[in-house]
Amino acid sequence: MAQRISLTQYLVEQQREHGHIPGQLRLLIEVVARACKRIAISVNKGALGEVLGSAGSENVQGEVQKKLDIIANEVLVEANEWGGHLAAMASEEMDSIHVVPNRYPQGEYLLLFDPLDGSSNIDVNVSIGTIFSVLRKVDNHPGVSEQDFLQPGRRQAAAGYCVYGPQTTLVLTVGRGVAMFTLDREQGSWVLTAENVTIPEDTKEFAINMSNMRHWDAPVKRYIDECLAGKEGVRGKDFNMRWVASMVADVHRILTRGGIFMYPWDKREPDKPGKLRLMYEANPMSFLVEQAGGMSTNARERIMDIQPAKLHERVSVVLGSKNEVQRVTDYHLEADNTQR
Ligand code: P6P
């Protein structure tokens, strides 16, 4: 049972004991956590807050933006501009990077976020979330450009998400394990409710959108068929399936009780490596999953080793319980070798 301390106390103690949370990074995390509280208020209002439905616009991904997508994005941008901890931000909802305005001091960090992931679930009251990733501006050249963001996920200084579900929970890593903070609405504060989170290496639960089965590559079909064959099949055990269609909710379940999450490449859009975005979905979730003892690949290589070429590039994602992710990855590598 984690000691019931606040996010602020946790960060101060981590800094005091391990010295790996510089002041600017601590401020960044606290500002993002406060922004998530504000987003939670809008999310929880639902129909009462005139925040449901479409905003009548599309984002850079060509997806219809929900009103809450835009609200959440504005909250995060405004909250992070003035503190002097950031050089720039990037968001799923913004075509290009947002440089901190000249009227504010610039910091050494770069913040990337999916302000409201799973927004197709907003209007039907299913869990959604905010995902964020923190990089350092590695070159101290003046100014900041998109190029500064194009770093592999292993360079992240911090990553996390906030899941707006039955509880509002902030999940965070700064590279020394994973901690979870539950929002105490009476006090309005984040309270530490889990630390040193660990994903079981084995699981009986897989998460994938089964409606895409006819479009999958052979190794994915092989893996899922074996899971469906259950104890009579080669796996010798029955499996359960979950698919929330909110990555934050599916990953939170995996961090809490294990499992494997898959959004693989499929034949629907063969030129796209996958649906999910590398920089502000796959990388932060991979950092959390690896810090919790899990594994995260694009079905062939470690996601956090991928060198990004574009800010909004997509990637296949296979993450969760280490032994299952390894099996899926091995099936793909075996198939590649057979085709050579
Ligand atoms: P599908 C939400 O739109 C998202 O980006 C992830 O949060 C989620 O895992 C996935 O897409 C759901 O995709 O095709 O099942 O609707």
Short mmCIF file of C-alpha atoms and ligand atoms in Angstrom, two decimals:
data_model
loop_
_atom_site.label_atom_id
_atom_site.label_comp_id
_atom_site.label_asym_id
_atom_site.label_seq_id
_atom_site.Cartn_x
_atom_site.Cartn_y
_atom_site.Cartn_z
CA MET A 1 0.00 0.00 0.00
CA ALA A 2 1.56 3.30 -1.09
CA GLN A 3 1.96 6.00 1.56
CA ARG A 4 -0.87 8.53 0.97
CA ILE A 5 1.20 11.52 -0.07
CA SER A 6 0.48 14.27 -2.60
CA LEU A 7 2.02 14.49 -6.06
CA THR A 8 4.05 17.49 -4.90
CA GLN A 9 5.46 15.61 -1.89
CA TYR A 10 6.22 12.58 -4.11
CA LEU A 11 8.15 14.73 -6.59
CA VAL A 12 10.04 16.58 -3.82
CA GLU A 13 11.01 13.28 -2.16
CA GLN A 14 12.07 11.74 -5.47
CA GLN A 15 14.25 14.80 -6.08
CA ARG A 16 15.67 14.71 -2.52
CA GLU A 17 16.37 10.95 -2.57
CA HIS A 18 17.38 10.43 -6.18
CA GLY A 19 18.05 13.92 -7.51
CA HIS A 20 16.69 13.07 -10.94
CA ILE A 21 13.80 15.53 -11.14
CA PRO A 22 15.27 18.97 -11.89
CA GLY A 23 13.15 21.93 -10.80
CA GLN A 24 11.92 22.71 -14.33
CA LEU A 25 10.79 19.10 -14.84
CA ARG A 26 9.00 19.09 -11.49
CA LEU A 27 7.21 22.31 -12.44
CA LEU A 28 6.30 20.82 -15.84
CA ILE A 29 4.76 17.72 -14.24
CA GLU A 30 2.80 19.77 -11.70
CA VAL A 31 1.49 22.10 -14.43
CA VAL A 32 0.39 19.17 -16.61
CA ALA A 33 -1.24 17.49 -13.58
CA ARG A 34 -3.13 20.71 -12.80
CA ALA A 35 -4.23 20.99 -16.45
CA CYS A 36 -5.55 17.42 -16.28
CA LYS A 37 -7.66 18.40 -13.26
CA ARG A 38 -9.18 21.20 -15.33
CA ILE A 39 -9.81 18.83 -18.26
CA ALA A 40 -11.43 16.36 -15.85
CA ILE A 41 -13.90 19.07 -14.76
CA SER A 42 -14.98 19.64 -18.39
CA VAL A 43 -15.11 15.90 -19.15
CA ASN A 44 -17.19 15.19 -16.06
CA LYS A 45 -19.73 17.90 -16.93
CA GLY A 46 -20.75 16.00 -20.10
CA ALA A 47 -24.06 17.21 -21.50
CA LEU A 48 -24.39 19.72 -18.66
CA GLY A 49 -21.39 21.61 -19.90
CA GLU A 50 -22.23 21.95 -23.60
CA VAL A 51 -18.93 20.11 -24.29
CA LEU A 52 -20.20 17.04 -26.13
CA GLY A 53 -20.39 16.46 -29.86
CA SER A 54 -18.32 17.51 -32.82
CA ALA A 55 -16.45 20.80 -33.15
CA GLY A 56 -17.14 20.75 -36.91
CA SER A 57 -13.41 20.72 -37.79
CA GLU A 58 -10.74 18.14 -38.60
CA ASN A 59 -7.27 17.66 -37.07
CA VAL A 60 -4.00 16.98 -38.89
CA GLN A 61 -4.89 13.29 -38.87
CA GLY A 62 -8.02 14.05 -40.90
CA GLU A 63 -10.18 13.07 -37.94
CA VAL A 64 -13.30 15.00 -36.91
CA GLN A 65 -12.46 16.97 -33.77
CA LYS A 66 -14.76 16.76 -30.78
CA LYS A 67 -15.42 19.95 -28.78
CA LEU A 68 -13.59 18.37 -25.84
CA ASP A 69 -10.53 17.63 -28.03
CA ILE A 70 -10.17 21.37 -28.63
CA ILE A 71 -10.95 22.35 -25.03
CA ALA A 72 -8.37 19.89 -23.68
CA ASN A 73 -5.76 21.11 -26.16
CA GLU A 74 -6.35 24.76 -25.24
CA VAL A 75 -6.12 23.98 -21.51
CA LEU A 76 -2.74 22.24 -21.95
CA VAL A 77 -1.30 24.96 -24.21
CA GLU A 78 -2.37 27.84 -21.96
CA ALA A 79 -1.23 26.07 -18.78
CA ASN A 80 2.27 25.38 -20.15
CA GLU A 81 3.15 28.67 -21.89
CA TRP A 82 4.11 30.95 -18.97
CA GLY A 83 6.16 28.74 -16.62
CA GLY A 84 9.57 29.04 -18.27
CA HIS A 85 9.99 25.24 -18.31
CA LEU A 86 9.19 24.64 -21.98
CA ALA A 87 10.69 25.64 -25.32
CA ALA A 88 7.72 24.33 -27.32
CA MET A 89 4.79 21.93 -27.43
CA ALA A 90 3.36 19.49 -29.99
CA SER A 91 -0.13 18.03 -30.02
CA GLU A 92 -2.20 15.57 -32.00
CA GLU A 93 -4.63 18.48 -32.45
CA MET A 94 -2.10 20.96 -33.89
CA ASP A 95 -0.54 20.64 -37.37
CA SER A 96 2.80 22.15 -36.32
CA ILE A 97 4.68 22.78 -33.08
CA HIS A 98 3.62 25.58 -30.76
CA VAL A 99 6.65 27.62 -29.69
CA VAL A 100 6.43 29.37 -26.29
CA PRO A 101 5.63 33.04 -27.08
CA ASN A 102 8.47 35.56 -26.73
CA ARG A 103 6.68 37.30 -23.84
CA TYR A 104 7.54 34.27 -21.70
CA PRO A 105 10.97 32.75 -20.84
CA GLN A 106 11.83 29.57 -22.74
CA GLY A 107 12.90 26.42 -20.90
CA GLU A 108 14.82 23.26 -21.89
CA TYR A 109 11.88 20.85 -22.20
CA LEU A 110 9.62 19.86 -25.07
CA LEU A 111 6.10 18.66 -24.26
CA LEU A 112 4.07 16.43 -26.57
CA PHE A 113 0.50 15.35 -25.92
CA ASP A 114 -2.64 13.74 -27.16
CA PRO A 115 -4.96 16.05 -25.22
CA LEU A 116 -7.94 13.73 -25.28
CA ASP A 117 -7.32 10.19 -26.47
CA GLY A 118 -10.27 7.94 -27.26
CA SER A 119 -12.55 10.83 -28.10
CA SER A 120 -14.93 8.53 -30.01
CA ASN A 121 -15.94 7.42 -26.50
CA ILE A 122 -16.72 10.90 -25.13
CA ASP A 123 -20.39 11.03 -26.13
CA VAL A 124 -21.07 7.51 -24.83
CA ASN A 125 -19.52 8.10 -21.40
CA VAL A 126 -16.67 5.59 -21.72
CA SER A 127 -13.22 6.26 -20.19
CA ILE A 128 -10.93 8.63 -22.15
CA GLY A 129 -7.61 10.19 -21.31
CA THR A 130 -4.76 12.65 -21.80
CA ILE A 131 -1.36 11.26 -22.82
CA PHE A 132 1.88 13.26 -22.49
CA SER A 133 5.56 12.82 -23.27
CA VAL A 134 8.51 15.01 -22.20
CA LEU A 135 11.76 15.40 -24.13
CA ARG A 136 14.74 17.66 -23.55
CA LYS A 137 15.85 20.14 -26.19
CA VAL A 138 19.19 18.44 -26.78
CA ASP A 139 20.96 21.06 -28.92
CA ASN A 140 21.39 24.43 -27.24
CA HIS A 141 21.08 26.25 -30.57
CA PRO A 142 18.85 29.34 -30.38
CA GLY A 143 15.20 28.85 -31.20
CA VAL A 144 13.30 25.59 -31.55
CA SER A 145 11.93 23.68 -34.54
CA GLU A 146 10.10 20.45 -35.29
CA GLN A 147 13.50 18.83 -35.77
CA ASP A 148 14.16 19.21 -32.02
CA PHE A 149 11.19 16.94 -31.34
CA LEU A 150 12.34 14.11 -33.62
CA GLN A 151 14.06 12.05 -30.91
CA PRO A 152 13.60 8.33 -30.19
CA GLY A 153 11.37 7.46 -27.24
CA ARG A 154 14.31 6.25 -25.16
CA ARG A 155 15.28 9.94 -24.77
CA GLN A 156 12.07 10.79 -22.87
CA ALA A 157 12.62 12.56 -19.53
CA ALA A 158 9.10 11.73 -18.35
CA ALA A 159 5.81 10.34 -19.64
CA GLY A 160 2.33 9.73 -18.34
CA TYR A 161 -1.38 9.82 -18.85
CA CYS A 162 -4.51 10.83 -17.00
CA VAL A 163 -7.47 8.47 -17.34
CA TYR A 164 -10.90 10.09 -16.89
CA GLY A 165 -12.86 7.06 -15.73
CA PRO A 166 -14.72 5.92 -12.61
CA GLN A 167 -11.66 7.36 -10.86
CA THR A 168 -9.54 10.15 -12.30
CA THR A 169 -6.02 8.75 -12.14
CA LEU A 170 -2.67 10.25 -13.15
CA VAL A 171 0.00 7.68 -14.08
CA LEU A 172 3.60 8.90 -14.28
CA THR A 173 7.17 7.81 -14.85
CA VAL A 174 10.35 9.89 -14.71
CA GLY A 175 12.49 6.84 -15.41
CA ARG A 176 12.45 5.29 -11.94
CA GLY A 177 9.38 3.08 -12.07
CA VAL A 178 5.69 3.92 -12.45
CA ALA A 179 3.50 5.69 -9.87
CA MET A 180 -0.26 6.27 -9.85
CA PHE A 181 -2.10 9.22 -8.26
CA THR A 182 -5.86 9.30 -7.72
CA LEU A 183 -7.66 12.65 -7.75
CA ASP A 184 -9.15 13.45 -4.34
CA ARG A 185 -12.03 15.64 -5.48
CA GLU A 186 -12.78 16.92 -1.99
CA GLN A 187 -9.26 18.31 -1.60
CA GLY A 188 -8.68 18.84 -5.33
CA SER A 189 -5.31 17.11 -5.02
CA TRP A 190 -3.52 14.13 -6.57
CA VAL A 191 -2.85 11.43 -3.94
CA LEU A 192 -0.27 8.65 -4.41
CA THR A 193 -2.21 5.36 -4.58
CA ALA A 194 0.32 3.01 -6.22
CA GLU A 195 4.07 2.99 -6.85
CA ASN A 196 6.59 0.57 -8.37
CA VAL A 197 3.75 -0.66 -10.60
CA THR A 198 4.64 -4.02 -12.21
CA ILE A 199 3.07 -5.77 -15.22
CA PRO A 200 2.90 -9.60 -14.86
CA GLU A 201 5.14 -11.24 -17.50
CA ASP A 202 2.31 -13.61 -18.54
CA THR A 203 -1.36 -12.99 -19.17
CA LYS A 204 -4.62 -14.51 -20.37
CA GLU A 205 -6.08 -11.24 -21.67
CA PHE A 206 -5.58 -9.69 -25.11
CA ALA A 207 -6.82 -6.36 -26.46
CA ILE A 208 -7.27 -5.88 -30.22
CA ASN A 209 -10.05 -4.62 -32.48
CA MET A 210 -11.30 -8.00 -33.79
CA SER A 211 -13.37 -6.37 -36.55
CA ASN A 212 -10.12 -5.83 -38.44
CA MET A 213 -9.23 -9.56 -38.47
CA ARG A 214 -9.57 -10.03 -42.24
CA HIS A 215 -7.05 -7.21 -42.77
CA TRP A 216 -4.30 -8.51 -40.43
CA ASP A 217 -0.89 -9.84 -41.39
CA ALA A 218 -0.40 -13.60 -40.96
CA PRO A 219 1.64 -13.46 -37.69
CA VAL A 220 -1.11 -11.43 -35.96
CA LYS A 221 -3.77 -13.85 -37.18
CA ARG A 222 -1.63 -16.79 -35.99
CA TYR A 223 -1.27 -15.29 -32.52
CA ILE A 224 -4.96 -14.42 -32.09
CA ASP A 225 -6.12 -17.78 -33.53
CA GLU A 226 -3.96 -19.52 -30.91
CA CYS A 227 -5.50 -17.39 -28.15
CA LEU A 228 -9.01 -18.20 -29.44
CA ALA A 229 -8.18 -21.94 -29.56
CA GLY A 230 -7.84 -21.75 -25.78
CA LYS A 231 -6.84 -24.72 -23.61
CA GLU A 232 -7.48 -27.20 -26.44
CA GLY A 233 -4.95 -25.38 -28.60
CA VAL A 234 -1.16 -24.93 -28.55
CA ARG A 235 -1.37 -22.32 -25.76
CA GLY A 236 -3.02 -24.80 -23.39
CA LYS A 237 -5.01 -22.04 -21.66
CA ASP A 238 -8.14 -20.01 -22.30
CA PHE A 239 -7.86 -16.28 -23.04
CA ASN A 240 -10.18 -13.34 -22.43
CA MET A 241 -10.59 -10.33 -24.73
CA ARG A 242 -11.03 -6.65 -23.95
CA TRP A 243 -11.18 -3.65 -26.33
CA VAL A 244 -12.22 -0.25 -24.90
CA ALA A 245 -11.11 1.71 -28.00
CA SER A 246 -9.39 4.15 -25.65
CA MET A 247 -5.68 3.36 -25.55
CA VAL A 248 -5.43 5.02 -22.13
CA ALA A 249 -8.12 2.72 -20.67
CA ASP A 250 -6.63 -0.43 -22.22
CA VAL A 251 -3.09 0.45 -21.11
CA HIS A 252 -4.32 1.32 -17.60
CA ARG A 253 -5.88 -2.16 -17.33
CA ILE A 254 -2.61 -3.72 -18.49
CA LEU A 255 -0.53 -1.71 -15.98
CA THR A 256 -3.00 -2.76 -13.29
CA ARG A 257 -3.42 -6.52 -14.02
CA GLY A 258 -1.37 -7.42 -17.12
CA GLY A 259 -2.41 -8.15 -20.71
CA ILE A 260 -1.32 -7.49 -24.27
CA PHE A 261 -2.53 -4.53 -26.38
CA MET A 262 -2.21 -4.69 -30.16
CA TYR A 263 -2.92 -2.16 -32.89
CA PRO A 264 -0.95 -3.77 -35.73
CA TRP A 265 -0.42 -2.76 -39.35
CA ASP A 266 -3.25 -3.96 -41.56
CA LYS A 267 -4.16 -4.04 -45.24
CA ARG A 268 -6.76 -1.26 -45.03
CA GLU A 269 -4.13 1.47 -45.46
CA PRO A 270 -1.00 -0.49 -46.47
CA ASP A 271 1.15 2.65 -46.76
CA LYS A 272 0.56 3.54 -43.10
CA PRO A 273 2.66 1.56 -40.56
CA GLY A 274 -0.26 1.60 -38.14
CA LYS A 275 -3.06 3.74 -36.73
CA LEU A 276 -1.50 5.01 -33.50
CA ARG A 277 0.94 7.94 -33.34
CA LEU A 278 4.51 7.36 -32.33
CA MET A 279 5.44 10.61 -30.59
CA TYR A 280 2.49 11.23 -28.28
CA GLU A 281 0.76 7.86 -27.95
CA ALA A 282 3.15 4.93 -28.52
CA ASN A 283 6.33 6.44 -27.03
CA PRO A 284 4.86 7.64 -23.71
CA MET A 285 2.89 4.42 -23.26
CA SER A 286 5.99 2.38 -24.13
CA PHE A 287 8.05 4.26 -21.53
CA LEU A 288 5.43 3.51 -18.86
CA VAL A 289 5.09 -0.15 -19.91
CA GLU A 290 8.87 -0.76 -19.95
CA GLN A 291 9.28 1.00 -16.59
CA ALA A 292 6.66 -1.42 -15.23
CA GLY A 293 8.63 -4.44 -16.51
CA GLY A 294 6.62 -4.91 -19.70
CA MET A 295 7.68 -4.78 -23.35
CA SER A 296 6.64 -2.61 -26.30
CA THR A 297 7.47 -3.21 -29.97
CA ASN A 298 6.11 -2.32 -33.40
CA ALA A 299 5.91 -6.14 -33.90
CA ARG A 300 9.56 -6.20 -34.95
CA GLU A 301 11.64 -3.69 -32.98
CA ARG A 302 11.51 -1.81 -29.69
CA ILE A 303 9.24 1.22 -30.19
CA MET A 304 11.47 3.44 -28.05
CA ASP A 305 14.38 2.82 -30.43
CA ILE A 306 12.50 4.10 -33.50
CA GLN A 307 14.05 7.27 -34.92
CA PRO A 308 11.09 9.51 -35.86
CA ALA A 309 11.09 11.12 -39.33
CA LYS A 310 7.89 13.17 -38.87
CA LEU A 311 6.09 14.69 -35.89
CA HIS A 312 2.78 12.95 -36.56
CA GLU A 313 4.08 9.64 -37.85
CA ARG A 314 2.19 6.47 -37.04
CA VAL A 315 3.39 3.10 -35.80
CA SER A 316 2.18 -0.44 -35.14
CA VAL A 317 1.89 -1.15 -31.43
CA VAL A 318 2.26 -4.42 -29.51
CA LEU A 319 2.73 -3.76 -25.79
CA GLY A 320 2.14 -5.25 -22.35
CA SER A 321 3.10 -8.51 -20.63
CA LYS A 322 6.65 -9.25 -21.70
CA ASN A 323 6.29 -12.94 -22.66
CA GLU A 324 3.24 -12.33 -24.87
CA VAL A 325 4.77 -9.32 -26.64
CA GLN A 326 7.92 -11.37 -27.22
CA ARG A 327 5.83 -14.19 -28.74
CA VAL A 328 4.04 -11.85 -31.18
CA THR A 329 7.34 -10.21 -32.11
CA ASP A 330 8.98 -13.62 -32.65
CA TYR A 331 6.08 -14.69 -34.93
CA HIS A 332 6.69 -11.60 -37.09
CA LEU A 333 10.47 -12.15 -37.24
CA GLU A 334 9.96 -15.84 -38.09
CA ALA A 335 7.57 -14.87 -40.92
CA ASP A 336 10.07 -12.28 -42.22
CA ASN A 337 12.86 -14.88 -42.28
CA THR A 338 10.61 -17.37 -44.09
CA GLN A 339 9.83 -14.77 -46.76
CA ARG A 340 13.52 -13.97 -47.35
P1 P6P B 1 -10.48 1.74 -33.30
C1 P6P B 1 -8.61 6.28 -30.17
O1 P6P B 1 -9.13 6.90 -31.34
C2 P6P B 1 -7.36 5.54 -30.58
O2 P6P B 1 -6.42 6.44 -31.09
C3 P6P B 1 -6.81 4.77 -29.38
O3 P6P B 1 -7.04 5.42 -28.18
C4 P6P B 1 -7.54 3.44 -29.46
O4 P6P B 1 -6.79 2.37 -28.92
C5 P6P B 1 -7.76 3.25 -30.96
O5 P6P B 1 -7.68 4.55 -31.56
C6 P6P B 1 -9.12 2.66 -31.25
O6 P6P B 1 -9.19 2.44 -32.64
O7 P6P B 1 -10.08 1.50 -34.73
O8 P6P B 1 -10.72 0.46 -32.54
O9 P6P B 1 -11.61 2.73 -33.13
#
